[in-house]
Coordinates of C-alpha atoms in Angstrom, one line a residue:
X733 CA -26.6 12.8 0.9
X734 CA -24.7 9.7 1.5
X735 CA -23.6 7.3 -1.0
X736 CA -25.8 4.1 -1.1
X737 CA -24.0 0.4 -1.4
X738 CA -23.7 -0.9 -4.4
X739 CA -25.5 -3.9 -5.3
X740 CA -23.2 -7.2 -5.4
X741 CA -23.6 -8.7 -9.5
X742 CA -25.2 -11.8 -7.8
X743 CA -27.9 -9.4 -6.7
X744 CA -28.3 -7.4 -10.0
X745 CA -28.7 -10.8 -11.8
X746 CA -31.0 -12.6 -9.4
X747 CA -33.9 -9.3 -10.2
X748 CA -33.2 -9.6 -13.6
X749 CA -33.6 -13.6 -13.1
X750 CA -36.8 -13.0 -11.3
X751 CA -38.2 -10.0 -13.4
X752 CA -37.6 -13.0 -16.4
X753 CA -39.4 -15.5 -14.8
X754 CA -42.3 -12.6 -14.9
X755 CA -42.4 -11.5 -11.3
X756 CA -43.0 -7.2 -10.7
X757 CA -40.6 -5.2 -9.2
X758 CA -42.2 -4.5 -6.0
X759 CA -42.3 -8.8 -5.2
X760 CA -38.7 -8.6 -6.4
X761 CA -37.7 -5.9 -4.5
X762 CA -39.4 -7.8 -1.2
X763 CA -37.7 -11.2 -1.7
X764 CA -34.2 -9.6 -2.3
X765 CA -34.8 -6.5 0.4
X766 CA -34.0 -4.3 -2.1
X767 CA -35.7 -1.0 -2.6
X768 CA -38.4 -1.0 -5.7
X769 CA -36.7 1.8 -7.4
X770 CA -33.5 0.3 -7.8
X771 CA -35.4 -3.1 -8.8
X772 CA -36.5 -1.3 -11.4
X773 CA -33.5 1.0 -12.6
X774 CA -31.6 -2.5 -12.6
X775 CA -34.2 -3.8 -15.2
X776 CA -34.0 -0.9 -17.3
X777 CA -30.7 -1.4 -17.6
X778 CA -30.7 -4.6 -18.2
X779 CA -33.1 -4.0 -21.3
X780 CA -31.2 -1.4 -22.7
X781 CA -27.7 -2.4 -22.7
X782 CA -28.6 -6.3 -21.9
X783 CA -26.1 -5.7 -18.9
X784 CA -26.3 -5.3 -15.3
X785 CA -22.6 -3.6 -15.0
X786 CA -21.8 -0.1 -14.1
X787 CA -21.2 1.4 -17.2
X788 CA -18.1 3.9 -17.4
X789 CA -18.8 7.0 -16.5
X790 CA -17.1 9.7 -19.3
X791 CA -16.5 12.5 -16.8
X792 CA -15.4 16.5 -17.5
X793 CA -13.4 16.2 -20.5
X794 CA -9.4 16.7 -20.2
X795 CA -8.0 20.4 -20.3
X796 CA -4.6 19.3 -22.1
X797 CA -5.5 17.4 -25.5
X798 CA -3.4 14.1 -25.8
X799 CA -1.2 15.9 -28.5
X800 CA -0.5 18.5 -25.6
X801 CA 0.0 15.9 -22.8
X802 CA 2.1 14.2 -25.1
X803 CA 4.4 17.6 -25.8
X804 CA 4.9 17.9 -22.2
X805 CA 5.5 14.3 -21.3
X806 CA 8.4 14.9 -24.1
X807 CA 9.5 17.9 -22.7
X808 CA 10.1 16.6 -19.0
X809 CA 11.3 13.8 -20.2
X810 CA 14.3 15.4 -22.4
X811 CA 14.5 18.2 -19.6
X812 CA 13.6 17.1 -16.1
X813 CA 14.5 20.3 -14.8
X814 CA 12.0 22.3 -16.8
X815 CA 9.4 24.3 -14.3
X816 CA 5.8 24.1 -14.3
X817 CA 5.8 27.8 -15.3
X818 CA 7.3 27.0 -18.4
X819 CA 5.2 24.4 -19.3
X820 CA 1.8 26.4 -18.7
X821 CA 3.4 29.0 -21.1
X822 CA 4.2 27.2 -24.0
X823 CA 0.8 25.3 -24.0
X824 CA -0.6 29.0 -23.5
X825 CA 1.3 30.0 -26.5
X826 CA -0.5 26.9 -28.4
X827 CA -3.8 28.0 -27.3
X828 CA -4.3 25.5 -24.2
X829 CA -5.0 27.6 -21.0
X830 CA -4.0 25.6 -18.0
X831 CA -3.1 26.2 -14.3
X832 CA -0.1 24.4 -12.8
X833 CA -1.5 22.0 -10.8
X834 CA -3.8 20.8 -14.1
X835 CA 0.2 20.2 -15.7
X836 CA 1.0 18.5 -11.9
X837 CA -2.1 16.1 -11.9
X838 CA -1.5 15.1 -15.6
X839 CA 1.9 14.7 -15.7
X840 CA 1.4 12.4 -12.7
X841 CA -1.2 10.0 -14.5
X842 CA 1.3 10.0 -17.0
X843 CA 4.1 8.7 -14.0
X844 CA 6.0 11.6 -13.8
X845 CA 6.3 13.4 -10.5
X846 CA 8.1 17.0 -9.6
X847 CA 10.4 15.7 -6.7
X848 CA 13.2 17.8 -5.1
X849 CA 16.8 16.5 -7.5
X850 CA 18.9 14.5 -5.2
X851 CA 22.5 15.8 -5.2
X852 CA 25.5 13.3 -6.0
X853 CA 29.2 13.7 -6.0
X854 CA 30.3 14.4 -9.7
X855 CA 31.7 11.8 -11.3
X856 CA 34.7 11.9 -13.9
X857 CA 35.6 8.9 -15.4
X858 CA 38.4 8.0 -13.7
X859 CA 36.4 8.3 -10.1
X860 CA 34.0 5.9 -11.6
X861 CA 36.6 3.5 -12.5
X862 CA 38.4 4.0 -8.8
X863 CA 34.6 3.4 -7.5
X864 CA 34.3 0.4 -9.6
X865 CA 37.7 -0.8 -8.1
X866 CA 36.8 0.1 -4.4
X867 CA 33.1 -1.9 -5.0
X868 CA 35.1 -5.0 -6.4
X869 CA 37.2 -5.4 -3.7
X870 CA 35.4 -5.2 -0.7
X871 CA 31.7 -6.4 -2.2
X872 CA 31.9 -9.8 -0.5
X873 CA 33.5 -8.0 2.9
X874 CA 31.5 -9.8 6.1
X875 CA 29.7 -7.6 7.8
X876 CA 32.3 -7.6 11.1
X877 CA 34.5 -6.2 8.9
X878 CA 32.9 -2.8 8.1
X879 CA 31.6 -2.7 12.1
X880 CA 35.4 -2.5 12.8
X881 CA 36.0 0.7 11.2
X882 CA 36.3 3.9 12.7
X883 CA 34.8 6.1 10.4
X884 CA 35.2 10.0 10.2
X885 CA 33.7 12.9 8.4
X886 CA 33.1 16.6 8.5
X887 CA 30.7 18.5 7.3
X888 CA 29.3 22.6 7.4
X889 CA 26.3 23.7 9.5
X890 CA 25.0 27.3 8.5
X891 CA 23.7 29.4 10.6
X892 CA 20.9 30.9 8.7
X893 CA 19.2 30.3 5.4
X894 CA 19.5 26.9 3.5
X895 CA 20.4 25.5 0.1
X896 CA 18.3 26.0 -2.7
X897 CA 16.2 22.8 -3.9
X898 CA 16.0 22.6 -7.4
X899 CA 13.1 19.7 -8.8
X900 CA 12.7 17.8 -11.2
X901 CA 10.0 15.9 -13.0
X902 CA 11.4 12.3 -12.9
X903 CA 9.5 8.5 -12.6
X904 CA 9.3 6.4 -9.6
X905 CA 12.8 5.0 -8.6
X906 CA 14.3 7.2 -11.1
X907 CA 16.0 9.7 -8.8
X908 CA 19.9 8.2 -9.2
X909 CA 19.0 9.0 -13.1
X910 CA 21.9 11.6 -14.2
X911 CA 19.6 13.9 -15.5
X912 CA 17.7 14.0 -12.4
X913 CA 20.4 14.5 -10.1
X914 CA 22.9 18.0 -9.5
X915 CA 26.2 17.2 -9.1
X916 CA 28.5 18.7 -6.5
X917 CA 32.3 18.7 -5.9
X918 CA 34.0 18.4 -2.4
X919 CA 34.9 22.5 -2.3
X920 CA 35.0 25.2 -4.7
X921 CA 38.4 26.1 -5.1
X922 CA 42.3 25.2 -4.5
X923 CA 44.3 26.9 -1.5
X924 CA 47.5 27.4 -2.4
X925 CA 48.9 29.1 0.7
X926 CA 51.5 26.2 2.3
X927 CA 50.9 27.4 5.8
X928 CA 46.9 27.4 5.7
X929 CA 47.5 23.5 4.5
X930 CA 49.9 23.0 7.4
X931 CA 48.4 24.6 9.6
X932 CA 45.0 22.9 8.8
X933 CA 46.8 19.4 8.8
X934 CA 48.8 20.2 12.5
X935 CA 45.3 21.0 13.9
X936 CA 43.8 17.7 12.2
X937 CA 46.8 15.5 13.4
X938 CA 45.6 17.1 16.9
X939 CA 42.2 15.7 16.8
X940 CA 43.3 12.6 15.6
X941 CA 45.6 12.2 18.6
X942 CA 43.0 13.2 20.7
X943 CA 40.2 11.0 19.8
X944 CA 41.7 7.7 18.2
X945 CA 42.5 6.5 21.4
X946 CA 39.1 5.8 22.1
X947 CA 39.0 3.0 20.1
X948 CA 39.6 1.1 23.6
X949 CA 36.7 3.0 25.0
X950 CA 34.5 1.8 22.3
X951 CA 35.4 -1.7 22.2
X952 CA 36.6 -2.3 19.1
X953 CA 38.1 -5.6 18.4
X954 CA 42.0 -5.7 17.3
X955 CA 42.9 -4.8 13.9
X956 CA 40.1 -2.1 13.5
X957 CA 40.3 0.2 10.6
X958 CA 40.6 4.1 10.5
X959 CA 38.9 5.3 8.0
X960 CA 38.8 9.3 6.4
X961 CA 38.2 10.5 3.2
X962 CA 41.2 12.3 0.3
X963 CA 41.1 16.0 1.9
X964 CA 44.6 17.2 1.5
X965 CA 45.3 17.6 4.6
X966 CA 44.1 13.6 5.3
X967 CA 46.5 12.4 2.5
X968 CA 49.4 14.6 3.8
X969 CA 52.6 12.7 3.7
X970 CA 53.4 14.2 7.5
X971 CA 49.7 12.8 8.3
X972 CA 50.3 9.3 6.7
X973 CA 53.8 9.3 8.4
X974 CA 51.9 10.1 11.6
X975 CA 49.5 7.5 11.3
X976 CA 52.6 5.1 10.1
X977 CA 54.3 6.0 13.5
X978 CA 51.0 5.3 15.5
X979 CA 50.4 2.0 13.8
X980 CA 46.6 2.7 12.5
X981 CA 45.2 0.8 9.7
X982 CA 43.7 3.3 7.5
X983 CA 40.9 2.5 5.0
X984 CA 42.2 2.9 1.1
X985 CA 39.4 5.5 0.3
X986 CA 37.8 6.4 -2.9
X987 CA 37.6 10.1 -4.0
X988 CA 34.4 11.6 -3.5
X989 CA 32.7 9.0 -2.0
X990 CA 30.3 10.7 1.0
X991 CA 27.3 9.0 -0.7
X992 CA 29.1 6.0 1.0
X993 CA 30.3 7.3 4.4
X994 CA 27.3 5.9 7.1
X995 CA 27.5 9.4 9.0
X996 CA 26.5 11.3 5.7
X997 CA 23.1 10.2 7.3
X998 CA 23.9 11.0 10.8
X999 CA 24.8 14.9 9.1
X1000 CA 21.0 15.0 7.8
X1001 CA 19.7 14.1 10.8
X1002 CA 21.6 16.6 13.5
X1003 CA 21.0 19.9 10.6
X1004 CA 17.3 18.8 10.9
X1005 CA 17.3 18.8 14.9
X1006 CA 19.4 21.9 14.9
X1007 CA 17.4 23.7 12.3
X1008 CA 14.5 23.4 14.3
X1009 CA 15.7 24.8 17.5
X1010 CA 16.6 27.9 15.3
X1011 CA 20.2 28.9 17.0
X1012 CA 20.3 33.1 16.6
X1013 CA 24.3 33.6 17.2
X1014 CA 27.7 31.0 16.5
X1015 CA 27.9 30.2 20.4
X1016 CA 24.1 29.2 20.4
X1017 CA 24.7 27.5 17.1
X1018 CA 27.8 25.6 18.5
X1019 CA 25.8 24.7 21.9
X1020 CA 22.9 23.0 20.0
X1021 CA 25.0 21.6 17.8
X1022 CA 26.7 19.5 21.0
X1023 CA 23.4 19.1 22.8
X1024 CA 22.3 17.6 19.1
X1025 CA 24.8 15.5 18.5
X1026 CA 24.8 14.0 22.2
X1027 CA 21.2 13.2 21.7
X1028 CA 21.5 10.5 18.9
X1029 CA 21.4 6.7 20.0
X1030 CA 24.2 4.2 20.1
X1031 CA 22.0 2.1 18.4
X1032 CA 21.0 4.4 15.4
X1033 CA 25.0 4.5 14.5
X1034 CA 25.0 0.1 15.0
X1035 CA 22.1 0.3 12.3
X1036 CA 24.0 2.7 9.7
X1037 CA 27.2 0.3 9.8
X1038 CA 25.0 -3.0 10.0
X1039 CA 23.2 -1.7 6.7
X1040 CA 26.1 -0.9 5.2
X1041 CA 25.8 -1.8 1.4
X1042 CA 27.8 -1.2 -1.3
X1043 CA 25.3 -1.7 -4.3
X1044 CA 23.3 0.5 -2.3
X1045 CA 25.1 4.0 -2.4
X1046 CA 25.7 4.6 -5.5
X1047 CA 23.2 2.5 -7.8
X1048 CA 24.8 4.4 -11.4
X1049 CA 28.3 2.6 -10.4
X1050 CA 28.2 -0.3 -7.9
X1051 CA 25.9 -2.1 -9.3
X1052 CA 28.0 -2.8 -12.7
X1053 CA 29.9 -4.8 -10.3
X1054 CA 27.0 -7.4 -9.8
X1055 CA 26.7 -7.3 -14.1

């Protein structure tokens, strides 16, 4: 059956009005074209509660008592990592059955939401402080400046599975929070093996001579920056004697920094694309890769570099700068 429309309050007080000034319902109900049973459910009301408001309505009772809602609201809020799972067990071993989506639902009305944990470089003190340093001194840079760079990057496409997500039960505009992020580090380990460096660096110094050139091609205006990130084999002294020789301007670069490189987005974008074309071997893998890459506008790369914002990257450190 469908809902009928409520009565507007000007409505509900005009019977009431007119059943005062000793009229019947069914006249009432004729002059306002309103049906004669709600006329007189309206008066009823009225002479019981001596109020023509909807009344609130009390509902099915809450599964999770406010002293349980208010053990796992203190839970997720000193653990944001704990799991739904967990939390229907220990209010199953207080003598609350619930279901997860009953936690999901009343951890939400309480502002808490399970979202996947955003992953950030991690931080030691002394990267903060160079961050800090980095923020300072280019935080009033003109926008021309930063579209004047050449920026650079790599990154690792897989060919099957992905990474784990792990969530996290965290507030709105709360996901920069440390204890709702998982930190990561640049790689895993040290090489030690001289030759593997130099090797890597020769082949790097190759690309570099290959593609900086292009700078012409591109139109960039005179004194354009070069920028890559502290990879050893970037902060080589043969590479910065290289790039010495070949007169590039290269960005001073703060370590572990990709949260403020623009193509960390364009990375996100191409594994999407390439993920859903599902490559089965490396050459199809490579292939779609190319065909991926090609694919993405001019214009998307002008928007990264003209949004460019410092404060924006990095929220836990650049925005001390503006305190």
């Amino acid at each position: 059956m469908a809902k009928t429309r409520e009565l507007l309050k000007d409505t509900r007080n005009k019977i009431v009005d007119l059943h005062q000034a000793g009229k019947t319902e069914c006249p009432i109900g004729k002059q306002l074209g309103v049906k004669k049973s709600t006329v007189g459910a309206i008066i009823r009301k009225w002479k019981k509660y001596k109020n023509t408001d909807n009344l609130p309505q009390s509902g099915a009772p809450h599964k999770i008592s406010p002293r349980g809602i208010k053990k796992i609201t203190r839970m997720v809020s000193k653990n944001p990592r704990t799991t739904g799972g967990d939390l229907v067990n220990d209010l199953q071993r207080a003598g609350t059955k619930v279901t997860k989506a009953t936690i999901s639902n009343t951890l939400r009305r309480q502002g808490l939401k399970s979202c996947s944990a955003r992953r950030v470089p991690l931080l030691k003190p002394v990267l903060v402080q160079a961050h800090l340093k980095f923020a300072r001194e280019h935080l009033d840079d003109p926008e021309e400046d930063w579209e004047n760079v050449i920026w650079s990057d790599e990154t690792k496409i897989k060919l099957f599975g992905k990474n784990s997500t792990r969530r996290v039960w965290r507030r709105k505009k709360a996901e920069l929070h440390p204890k709702n992020t998982i930190p990561t580090v640049k790689h895993g380990g040290t090489r030690t093996t001289d030759p593997c460096k130099e090797k890597n660096g020769a082949m790097y110094r190759q690309i570099l001579s290959e593609n900086l050139p292009s700078a012409r091609a591109l139109k960039m205006k005179r004194g354009w920056v070069f920028q890559h990130d502290n990879d050893p084999k970037h902060t080589a002294r043969v590479t910065k004697e290289w790039l010495r020789k070949k007169y590039f301007k290269v960005l001073e670069w703060s370590s572990q920094s990709p949260d403020l490189n623009p193509i960390e987005n364009l990375w996100k974008e191409l594994k999407v694309c390439v993920a859903q074309r599902q490559p089965q071997n490396i050459t199809a893998l490579e292939e779609i890769c190319t065909e991926e890459w090609a694919k993405i506008p001019a214009t998307v790369c002008e928007n990264l570099v003209k949004t460019f914002d410092l404060c924006h990257c990095q929220p836990r450190v650049y925005n001390k700068v503006l305190r």
